[in-house]
Amino acid sequence: MATPVEVPRLGESVTSAILLQWLKKDGDTVAKDEPICLLETDKANVDLPSPAAGVIRLSRKVGDTVAIGEAIAQVETAGAPAAATAAKPNPTESMKATATATVPTSPVLPEDMSPAVRVLVQEHKLDPATLLKTAPGGRLTKEFVLSYVQEHQAAANGEKKVEAASPVKVAPPAPPATPPKGAGASEQLSPALNAPPKDFDASGERRVKMTKIRQTIAKRLIQAQQTAAILTTFNEVDLTEVINLRAKFKERFQEVHGVGLGFMSFFSRAVVMALKEFPRINAYLEGEDVVYHQHINLGIAVSTERGLAVPVLHKIENMSFGRIEAEIKRLANAVRDNKLAIEELSGGTFTITNGGVFGSLLSTPILNPPQAAILGMHAIQKRPVAIGDKIEIRPMMYLALSYDHRLVDGRESISFLVRVKQSLEDPTRLMLEI
């Protein structure tokens, strides 16, 4: 008996994908829900899990464009090796284990639950409805479920449960390979682009097809320029108080929340407060309608070798500083490790981009359609500024807000940026939400 491996639905607007890499060879043994290949869409790279345990037979090759619903392989389940089905020495025990695995432990499992999360929920007999009440953004992720298992079940069942849960901790991503001695910055950032001379033709050129993600980026940038009346307003912010607050509490913050305290959580909270005051900046135009959002889904631009990705922190207005920092770190790692889920790239209502990490002092960011605005952060630079009647050296940053002038007026955009500035220059406002 063979089970087809079909390309699943990968997002609302995604109709096809490119088979980027097979993680298994033809004839290999696979376990149920084990990743077997990597698909490239115009939004992200996605692991495709095996629908069953058995022996895999490949029918498509790397580089092929595959349609949603198309079968690209099949898993032969009849006579599969014992290892693939996790059989135990005792046949009776094996049958019991199989029966247990096929019976859902919860009455309802969300349709958008990933295979990895589904396995954890069933394995630990968790109630998805209970998990969703505290899940960040109202979505169940593998990291959140693991954290829930360790924090709640271990406390309820004692030390024995702690020992049982500890093996399922997520291993940290492997550090990047050390570049060869003397390698330049371009070689470290994108070694694939530094091809040997033999790869260039007689005229000194080399032609490389754009990736689907790069093609989508190009289309969306042109779309933004052609369909929106983009205008940019600037301001500068004195980050003295944020830097002092961060230096004072960063060690304690790490101890309590298990994640470092960066600058992005301050900017995120400042943006959330300003968007609540100016909701049209969190809206978008659709024909002759202005569509307002009940929640703030903040996109954080992350640069990778494959292009710019914008993972989204859904319902960020409900998140604490600790949760914001943890989510930013998790999403950034997921982007760079090609482990980001499609839904984590969708639904953004406002975006922050930080060119300052590359040394940019000032820029005019382009909108991320259909969003109405985007905030650009830049490098922190010590500059002489007038404080009262004195000249002092302060850590300053230029902020840029690009917005769609069809929807957002100059008064709103300037007031929004001033509100962000005020919150950052006096971070107690962020705590008191004033």
Tab-separated table of C-alpha atoms in Angstrom:
chain	number	residue	atom	x	y	z
A	1	MET	CA	0.000	0.000	0.000
A	2	ALA	CA	1.346	3.434	-0.972
A	3	THR	CA	0.468	6.842	0.465
A	4	PRO	CA	0.974	9.804	-1.918
A	5	VAL	CA	3.053	12.760	-0.746
A	6	GLU	CA	1.130	15.791	-1.971
A	7	VAL	CA	2.135	19.449	-1.944
A	8	PRO	CA	-0.121	21.025	0.724
A	9	ARG	CA	-1.805	24.401	0.674
A	10	LEU	CA	1.007	26.881	1.397
A	11	GLY	CA	-0.846	30.162	1.756
A	12	GLU	CA	-3.746	32.085	0.278
A	13	SER	CA	-1.941	33.353	-2.808
A	14	VAL	CA	0.512	30.479	-3.315
A	15	THR	CA	-0.330	28.199	-6.264
A	16	SER	CA	3.020	26.502	-6.862
A	17	ALA	CA	6.422	25.902	-5.341
A	18	ILE	CA	9.905	24.843	-6.364
A	19	LEU	CA	11.321	21.573	-5.083
A	20	LEU	CA	14.444	23.030	-3.524
A	21	GLN	CA	15.965	19.974	-1.825
A	22	TRP	CA	15.193	16.354	-1.052
A	23	LEU	CA	16.044	15.565	2.561
A	24	LYS	CA	15.620	11.834	1.894
A	25	LYS	CA	16.896	9.601	-0.906
A	26	ASP	CA	14.770	7.270	-2.980
A	27	GLY	CA	14.277	4.058	-0.995
A	28	ASP	CA	15.032	5.629	2.395
A	29	THR	CA	12.957	4.757	5.429
A	30	VAL	CA	10.924	7.659	6.824
A	31	ALA	CA	8.837	8.162	9.949
A	32	LYS	CA	5.429	9.828	9.972
A	33	ASP	CA	5.718	13.647	10.083
A	34	GLU	CA	9.480	13.491	9.409
A	35	PRO	CA	10.588	16.259	6.992
A	36	ILE	CA	11.368	14.744	3.609
A	37	CYS	CA	11.938	17.760	1.348
A	38	LEU	CA	12.233	21.532	1.240
A	39	LEU	CA	9.838	23.578	-0.897
A	40	GLU	CA	10.499	27.152	-1.966
A	41	THR	CA	7.502	29.449	-2.334
A	42	ASP	CA	7.348	33.164	-3.021
A	43	LYS	CA	7.030	33.737	0.737
A	44	ALA	CA	9.263	31.231	2.505
A	45	ASN	CA	10.990	27.869	2.407
A	46	VAL	CA	8.792	25.141	3.871
A	47	ASP	CA	9.577	21.643	5.125
A	48	LEU	CA	7.181	18.997	3.793
A	49	PRO	CA	6.531	16.209	6.341
A	50	SER	CA	5.894	12.601	5.413
A	51	PRO	CA	2.183	11.674	5.630
A	52	ALA	CA	3.028	8.127	6.767
A	53	ALA	CA	5.822	5.856	7.904
A	54	GLY	CA	7.463	3.545	5.395
A	55	VAL	CA	9.797	3.588	2.409
A	56	ILE	CA	9.784	6.682	0.220
A	57	ARG	CA	9.789	6.621	-3.578
A	58	LEU	CA	10.573	9.936	-5.267
A	59	SER	CA	8.805	11.001	-8.458
A	60	ARG	CA	10.028	14.582	-8.944
A	61	LYS	CA	13.528	16.015	-9.048
A	62	VAL	CA	15.177	19.015	-7.438
A	63	GLY	CA	14.423	22.226	-9.318
A	64	ASP	CA	10.980	21.128	-10.545
A	65	THR	CA	8.045	23.507	-10.210
A	66	VAL	CA	5.235	21.638	-8.458
A	67	ALA	CA	1.584	22.605	-8.090
A	68	ILE	CA	-0.464	22.647	-4.911
A	69	GLY	CA	-2.057	19.206	-4.505
A	70	GLU	CA	0.425	17.485	-6.821
A	71	ALA	CA	1.929	14.183	-5.672
A	72	ILE	CA	5.739	14.426	-5.727
A	73	ALA	CA	6.488	11.085	-4.062
A	74	GLN	CA	4.826	8.134	-2.384
A	75	VAL	CA	5.451	6.259	0.834
A	76	GLU	CA	5.177	2.483	0.665
A	77	THR	CA	3.652	1.524	3.997
A	78	ALA	CA	3.222	-2.221	3.436
A	79	GLY	CA	6.183	-4.132	4.883
A	80	ALA	CA	7.850	-0.979	6.191
A	81	PRO	CA	10.835	-1.574	8.478
A	82	ALA	CA	10.048	-1.631	12.171
A	83	ALA	CA	12.152	1.478	12.793
A	84	ALA	CA	9.909	3.603	10.605
A	85	THR	CA	6.796	2.793	12.611
A	86	ALA	CA	8.591	2.851	15.965
A	87	ALA	CA	7.552	-0.785	16.617
A	88	LYS	CA	8.453	-2.334	19.921
A	89	PRO	CA	9.889	-5.851	20.483
A	90	ASN	CA	6.572	-7.160	21.804
A	91	PRO	CA	3.995	-7.316	18.925
A	92	THR	CA	1.129	-6.845	21.376
A	93	GLU	CA	2.710	-3.694	22.789
A	94	SER	CA	3.324	-2.489	19.236
A	95	MET	CA	-0.347	-2.849	18.367
A	96	LYS	CA	-1.315	-0.968	21.522
A	97	ALA	CA	1.108	1.838	20.737
A	98	THR	CA	-0.178	2.107	17.170
A	99	ALA	CA	-3.776	2.148	18.338
A	100	THR	CA	-3.000	4.823	20.898
A	101	ALA	CA	-1.199	6.979	18.310
A	102	THR	CA	-4.123	6.880	15.892
A	103	VAL	CA	-6.746	7.924	18.442
A	104	PRO	CA	-6.821	11.701	19.009
A	105	THR	CA	-6.411	12.620	22.646
A	106	SER	CA	-8.293	15.893	22.133
A	107	PRO	CA	-11.780	16.163	20.657
A	108	VAL	CA	-10.804	18.918	18.238
A	109	LEU	CA	-7.411	19.708	16.719
A	110	PRO	CA	-7.025	23.047	14.872
A	111	GLU	CA	-6.706	22.546	11.109
A	112	ASP	CA	-3.710	24.870	10.855
A	113	MET	CA	-1.736	22.950	13.488
A	114	SER	CA	1.649	21.881	12.113
A	115	PRO	CA	2.554	18.164	12.140
A	116	ALA	CA	5.249	18.697	14.770
A	117	VAL	CA	2.827	20.513	17.088
A	118	ARG	CA	0.126	17.913	16.465
A	119	VAL	CA	2.499	15.118	17.536
A	120	LEU	CA	3.429	16.970	20.748
A	121	VAL	CA	-0.203	17.713	21.603
A	122	GLN	CA	-1.197	14.076	21.149
A	123	GLU	CA	1.904	12.692	22.833
A	124	HIS	CA	1.427	14.761	25.992
A	125	LYS	CA	-2.398	14.557	25.918
A	126	LEU	CA	-2.827	18.332	25.829
A	127	ASP	CA	-6.008	20.300	25.172
A	128	PRO	CA	-5.486	22.694	22.227
A	129	ALA	CA	-8.266	24.967	23.497
A	130	THR	CA	-6.394	25.443	26.783
A	131	LEU	CA	-3.112	26.098	24.978
A	132	LEU	CA	-4.647	28.676	22.643
A	133	LYS	CA	-5.746	30.829	25.598
A	134	THR	CA	-2.126	31.733	26.381
A	135	ALA	CA	-0.420	31.100	23.039
A	136	PRO	CA	1.259	34.222	21.577
A	137	GLY	CA	-0.747	35.570	18.674
A	138	GLY	CA	-3.386	32.876	19.222
A	139	ARG	CA	-1.225	30.323	17.359
A	140	LEU	CA	0.348	27.103	18.553
A	141	THR	CA	4.047	26.752	17.782
A	142	LYS	CA	6.386	23.899	18.625
A	143	GLU	CA	8.447	26.095	20.952
A	144	PHE	CA	5.380	27.285	22.851
A	145	VAL	CA	4.017	23.745	23.346
A	146	LEU	CA	7.400	22.519	24.590
A	147	SER	CA	7.546	25.433	27.011
A	148	TYR	CA	4.033	24.641	28.217
A	149	VAL	CA	4.931	20.988	28.786
A	150	GLN	CA	7.969	21.896	30.866
A	151	GLU	CA	6.367	24.689	32.898
A	152	HIS	CA	2.907	23.232	33.572
A	153	GLN	CA	3.003	19.456	33.327
A	154	ALA	CA	6.322	19.163	35.133
A	155	ALA	CA	4.972	21.199	38.040
A	156	ALA	CA	1.793	19.112	38.179
A	157	ASN	CA	3.404	15.665	37.925
A	158	GLY	CA	6.681	16.145	39.824
A	159	GLU	CA	10.331	15.560	39.024
A	160	LYS	CA	9.661	12.375	37.076
A	161	LYS	CA	7.727	14.363	34.466
A	162	VAL	CA	10.553	16.870	34.212
A	163	GLU	CA	12.930	14.090	33.284
A	164	ALA	CA	10.496	12.772	30.699
A	165	ALA	CA	9.992	16.171	29.100
A	166	SER	CA	13.626	17.232	29.016
A	167	PRO	CA	14.659	15.215	25.926
A	168	VAL	CA	12.233	17.147	23.708
A	169	LYS	CA	13.905	20.532	24.174
A	170	VAL	CA	14.660	22.326	20.956
A	171	ALA	CA	18.335	22.225	20.127
A	172	PRO	CA	19.865	25.620	19.342
A	173	PRO	CA	20.648	26.200	15.681
A	174	ALA	CA	24.110	25.166	14.604
A	175	PRO	CA	26.574	28.064	14.405
A	176	PRO	CA	27.453	29.192	10.909
A	177	ALA	CA	30.508	27.658	9.363
A	178	THR	CA	33.674	29.662	9.912
A	179	PRO	CA	34.762	31.289	6.637
A	180	PRO	CA	38.228	30.522	5.327
A	181	LYS	CA	40.986	32.701	6.638
A	182	GLY	CA	41.262	35.926	4.711
A	183	ALA	CA	37.756	35.699	3.266
A	184	GLY	CA	36.134	39.036	2.529
A	185	ALA	CA	32.777	40.301	3.764
A	186	SER	CA	31.036	39.434	0.500
A	187	GLU	CA	32.254	35.842	0.727
A	188	GLN	CA	30.869	35.538	4.248
A	189	LEU	CA	27.520	37.057	3.351
A	190	SER	CA	26.888	35.286	0.060
A	191	PRO	CA	29.511	32.730	-0.982
A	192	ALA	CA	27.252	31.458	-3.772
A	193	LEU	CA	27.606	34.775	-5.603
A	194	ASN	CA	31.403	34.584	-5.680
A	195	ALA	CA	31.643	32.118	-8.530
A	196	PRO	CA	34.998	31.002	-9.978
A	197	PRO	CA	36.029	32.641	-13.267
A	198	LYS	CA	35.139	29.520	-15.278
A	199	ASP	CA	31.427	30.108	-14.516
A	200	PHE	CA	31.430	33.379	-16.489
A	201	ASP	CA	31.009	33.464	-20.272
A	202	ALA	CA	33.397	35.037	-22.767
A	203	SER	CA	31.911	38.498	-22.210
A	204	GLY	CA	32.477	38.233	-18.458
A	205	GLU	CA	28.843	37.703	-17.544
A	206	ARG	CA	27.006	35.016	-15.585
A	207	ARG	CA	23.237	34.590	-15.738
A	208	VAL	CA	21.390	33.305	-12.643
A	209	LYS	CA	17.613	32.894	-12.431
A	210	MET	CA	15.938	34.904	-9.684
A	211	THR	CA	14.469	32.924	-6.812
A	212	LYS	CA	10.696	33.003	-6.313
A	213	ILE	CA	11.152	35.088	-3.191
A	214	ARG	CA	13.312	37.644	-5.025
A	215	GLN	CA	10.771	37.772	-7.869
A	216	THR	CA	7.999	38.465	-5.363
A	217	ILE	CA	10.049	41.173	-3.639
A	218	ALA	CA	10.602	42.873	-7.011
A	219	LYS	CA	6.901	42.732	-7.905
A	220	ARG	CA	5.774	44.072	-4.537
A	221	LEU	CA	8.246	46.958	-4.607
A	222	ILE	CA	7.027	48.003	-8.052
A	223	GLN	CA	3.436	47.567	-6.854
A	224	ALA	CA	4.095	49.856	-3.893
A	225	GLN	CA	5.654	52.550	-6.065
A	226	GLN	CA	2.919	52.408	-8.707
A	227	THR	CA	-0.192	52.133	-6.533
A	228	ALA	CA	0.546	54.252	-3.451
A	229	ALA	CA	1.299	57.950	-2.982
A	230	ILE	CA	4.383	57.381	-0.831
A	231	LEU	CA	5.666	60.221	1.309
A	232	THR	CA	8.293	60.069	4.075
A	233	THR	CA	8.554	62.162	7.227
A	234	PHE	CA	11.600	62.218	9.518
A	235	ASN	CA	12.433	62.848	13.141
A	236	GLU	CA	15.251	62.018	15.522
A	237	VAL	CA	15.151	60.375	18.920
A	238	ASP	CA	17.480	60.608	21.903
A	239	LEU	CA	17.972	57.038	23.163
A	240	THR	CA	19.774	57.947	26.389
A	241	GLU	CA	16.973	56.766	28.686
A	242	VAL	CA	16.351	53.542	26.744
A	243	ILE	CA	20.061	52.693	26.826
A	244	ASN	CA	20.287	53.430	30.553
A	245	LEU	CA	17.169	51.386	31.330
A	246	ARG	CA	18.424	48.490	29.231
A	247	ALA	CA	21.857	48.546	30.916
A	248	LYS	CA	20.268	48.645	34.375
A	249	PHE	CA	17.905	45.690	33.935
A	250	LYS	CA	19.325	43.535	31.108
A	251	GLU	CA	20.833	40.905	33.441
A	252	ARG	CA	17.671	40.602	35.552
A	253	PHE	CA	15.551	40.589	32.380
A	254	GLN	CA	17.615	37.674	31.062
A	255	GLU	CA	17.153	35.762	34.322
A	256	VAL	CA	13.375	36.273	34.429
A	257	HIS	CA	12.473	35.914	30.747
A	258	GLY	CA	15.300	33.746	29.432
A	259	VAL	CA	16.028	36.127	26.565
A	260	GLY	CA	18.175	39.219	26.125
A	261	LEU	CA	16.656	42.703	26.292
A	262	GLY	CA	17.207	44.417	22.953
A	263	PHE	CA	16.081	47.700	21.455
A	264	MET	CA	13.338	46.260	19.251
A	265	SER	CA	10.927	45.598	22.121
A	266	PHE	CA	11.080	49.286	23.085
A	267	PHE	CA	10.410	50.375	19.508
A	268	SER	CA	7.665	47.785	19.120
A	269	ARG	CA	5.817	48.947	22.222
A	270	ALA	CA	6.242	52.587	21.206
A	271	VAL	CA	4.769	51.786	17.777
A	272	VAL	CA	1.858	49.872	19.324
A	273	MET	CA	0.951	52.836	21.536
A	274	ALA	CA	1.153	55.258	18.617
A	275	LEU	CA	-0.940	53.004	16.347
A	276	LYS	CA	-3.667	52.829	18.987
A	277	GLU	CA	-3.780	56.630	18.959
A	278	PHE	CA	-3.687	56.854	15.149
A	279	PRO	CA	-5.565	53.760	13.887
A	280	ARG	CA	-5.618	54.836	10.226
A	281	ILE	CA	-1.865	54.202	10.072
A	282	ASN	CA	-2.692	50.585	10.966
A	283	ALA	CA	-5.372	50.393	8.236
A	284	TYR	CA	-5.230	49.941	4.465
A	285	LEU	CA	-7.122	50.955	1.329
A	286	GLU	CA	-9.208	48.501	-0.679
A	287	GLY	CA	-10.887	50.211	-3.604
A	288	GLU	CA	-12.890	53.050	-2.100
A	289	ASP	CA	-12.963	51.491	1.372
A	290	VAL	CA	-10.682	52.066	4.347
A	291	VAL	CA	-10.189	48.727	6.123
A	292	TYR	CA	-9.350	49.026	9.830
A	293	HIS	CA	-7.724	46.255	11.853
A	294	GLN	CA	-8.893	45.236	15.308
A	295	HIS	CA	-5.399	44.000	16.182
A	296	ILE	CA	-1.841	45.139	15.510
A	297	ASN	CA	0.170	42.543	13.622
A	298	LEU	CA	3.688	43.938	13.540
A	299	GLY	CA	6.097	42.821	10.827
A	300	ILE	CA	9.825	42.923	11.601
A	301	ALA	CA	12.006	42.953	8.476
A	302	VAL	CA	14.831	40.393	8.567
A	303	SER	CA	17.590	40.341	5.950
A	304	THR	CA	18.831	36.983	4.630
A	305	GLU	CA	20.989	35.875	1.717
A	306	ARG	CA	17.798	34.932	-0.134
A	307	GLY	CA	16.257	38.356	0.302
A	308	LEU	CA	14.208	40.332	2.787
A	309	ALA	CA	11.628	38.433	4.848
A	310	VAL	CA	9.077	40.048	7.152
A	311	PRO	CA	7.862	37.675	9.885
A	312	VAL	CA	4.822	38.915	11.779
A	313	LEU	CA	4.127	39.211	15.513
A	314	HIS	CA	0.366	38.721	15.577
A	315	LYS	CA	-1.677	40.649	18.178
A	316	ILE	CA	1.473	42.241	19.560
A	317	GLU	CA	-0.621	44.654	21.623
A	318	ASN	CA	-1.264	41.728	24.002
A	319	MET	CA	2.422	40.834	24.415
A	320	SER	CA	4.763	41.729	27.268
A	321	PHE	CA	8.324	42.927	26.744
A	322	GLY	CA	9.581	39.411	27.452
A	323	ARG	CA	7.216	37.787	24.974
A	324	ILE	CA	8.062	40.353	22.281
A	325	GLU	CA	11.798	39.723	22.665
A	326	ALA	CA	11.293	35.934	22.681
A	327	GLU	CA	9.100	36.042	19.570
A	328	ILE	CA	11.483	38.334	17.695
A	329	LYS	CA	14.393	36.008	18.444
A	330	ARG	CA	12.408	32.900	17.522
A	331	LEU	CA	11.124	34.356	14.250
A	332	ALA	CA	14.540	35.719	13.244
A	333	ASN	CA	16.118	32.292	13.813
A	334	ALA	CA	13.275	30.617	11.928
A	335	VAL	CA	13.786	32.927	8.946
A	336	ARG	CA	17.514	32.281	8.765
A	337	ASP	CA	17.063	28.513	9.275
A	338	ASN	CA	14.249	28.337	6.669
A	339	LYS	CA	11.846	27.031	9.325
A	340	LEU	CA	9.269	29.816	9.183
A	341	ALA	CA	5.629	28.801	8.755
A	342	ILE	CA	3.600	30.486	6.008
A	343	GLU	CA	1.139	31.971	8.501
A	344	GLU	CA	4.048	33.653	10.298
A	345	LEU	CA	4.712	35.693	7.146
A	346	SER	CA	1.091	36.693	6.575
A	347	GLY	CA	-1.354	39.196	7.997
A	348	GLY	CA	0.989	42.065	8.871
A	349	THR	CA	-0.636	45.470	9.419
A	350	PHE	CA	2.493	47.620	10.019
A	351	THR	CA	6.213	47.018	9.505
A	352	ILE	CA	9.472	48.062	11.167
A	353	THR	CA	12.721	47.843	9.231
A	354	ASN	CA	16.149	48.495	10.746
A	355	GLY	CA	18.789	49.577	8.286
A	356	GLY	CA	20.896	50.727	11.221
A	357	VAL	CA	22.231	47.213	11.771
A	358	PHE	CA	24.124	47.670	8.487
A	359	GLY	CA	25.242	51.211	9.313
A	360	SER	CA	22.544	53.195	7.497
A	361	LEU	CA	22.226	56.703	8.897
A	362	LEU	CA	19.106	57.730	6.960
A	363	SER	CA	16.829	56.161	4.351
A	364	THR	CA	13.273	56.254	2.981
A	365	PRO	CA	11.723	52.780	3.437
A	366	ILE	CA	9.229	51.501	0.853
A	367	LEU	CA	5.758	50.356	1.895
A	368	ASN	CA	4.924	46.683	2.287
A	369	PRO	CA	1.573	46.498	0.390
A	370	PRO	CA	-1.226	46.723	1.293
A	371	GLN	CA	0.014	48.314	4.527
A	372	ALA	CA	-0.326	52.070	4.823
A	373	ALA	CA	2.980	52.818	6.570
A	374	ILE	CA	6.418	51.514	7.544
A	375	LEU	CA	8.886	52.750	10.177
A	376	GLY	CA	12.587	52.883	9.381
A	377	MET	CA	15.144	52.665	12.202
A	378	HIS	CA	18.743	53.702	11.628
A	379	ALA	CA	22.176	53.627	13.227
A	380	ILE	CA	22.630	55.016	16.727
A	381	GLN	CA	25.198	57.778	16.482
A	382	LYS	CA	26.595	60.004	19.221
A	383	ARG	CA	26.011	63.621	18.232
A	384	PRO	CA	26.150	67.031	19.958
A	385	VAL	CA	22.632	68.212	20.745
A	386	ALA	CA	21.178	71.162	22.627
A	387	ILE	CA	19.762	70.097	26.006
A	388	GLY	CA	18.244	73.257	27.479
A	389	ASP	CA	21.017	75.835	27.212
A	390	LYS	CA	23.831	73.262	27.111
A	391	ILE	CA	25.453	71.219	24.387
A	392	GLU	CA	25.686	67.521	25.268
A	393	ILE	CA	26.782	64.387	23.447
A	394	ARG	CA	23.791	62.055	23.153
A	395	PRO	CA	23.093	58.705	21.387
A	396	MET	CA	20.771	59.795	18.571
A	397	MET	CA	18.839	57.906	15.918
A	398	TYR	CA	17.002	59.189	12.878
A	399	LEU	CA	13.522	57.736	12.378
A	400	ALA	CA	11.722	57.681	9.027
A	401	LEU	CA	8.033	56.993	8.510
A	402	SER	CA	6.977	56.280	4.934
A	403	TYR	CA	3.213	56.321	4.468
A	404	ASP	CA	0.487	56.228	1.840
A	405	HIS	CA	-0.627	59.848	1.554
A	406	ARG	CA	-3.925	58.741	-0.006
A	407	LEU	CA	-4.964	57.417	3.408
A	408	VAL	CA	-2.716	59.145	5.942
A	409	ASP	CA	-2.462	62.922	6.252
A	410	GLY	CA	0.702	64.797	7.137
A	411	ARG	CA	-0.673	65.764	10.552
A	412	GLU	CA	-1.285	62.098	11.447
A	413	SER	CA	2.082	60.876	10.213
A	414	ILE	CA	4.047	63.613	11.979
A	415	SER	CA	2.033	63.207	15.195
A	416	PHE	CA	2.557	59.454	15.066
A	417	LEU	CA	6.325	59.845	14.765
A	418	VAL	CA	6.377	62.441	17.552
A	419	ARG	CA	4.463	60.012	19.789
A	420	VAL	CA	7.021	57.271	19.073
A	421	LYS	CA	9.812	59.738	19.870
A	422	GLN	CA	8.195	60.774	23.157
A	423	SER	CA	7.744	57.168	24.282
A	424	LEU	CA	11.376	56.300	23.579
A	425	GLU	CA	12.820	59.422	25.167
A	426	ASP	CA	10.751	58.793	28.310
A	427	PRO	CA	10.276	54.983	28.451
A	428	THR	CA	8.171	55.205	31.612
A	429	ARG	CA	5.396	56.135	29.168
A	430	LEU	CA	5.673	52.607	27.769
A	431	MET	CA	5.082	51.072	31.192
A	432	LEU	CA	2.197	53.415	32.086
A	433	GLU	CA	0.808	53.410	28.515
A	434	ILE	CA	0.426	57.184	28.408
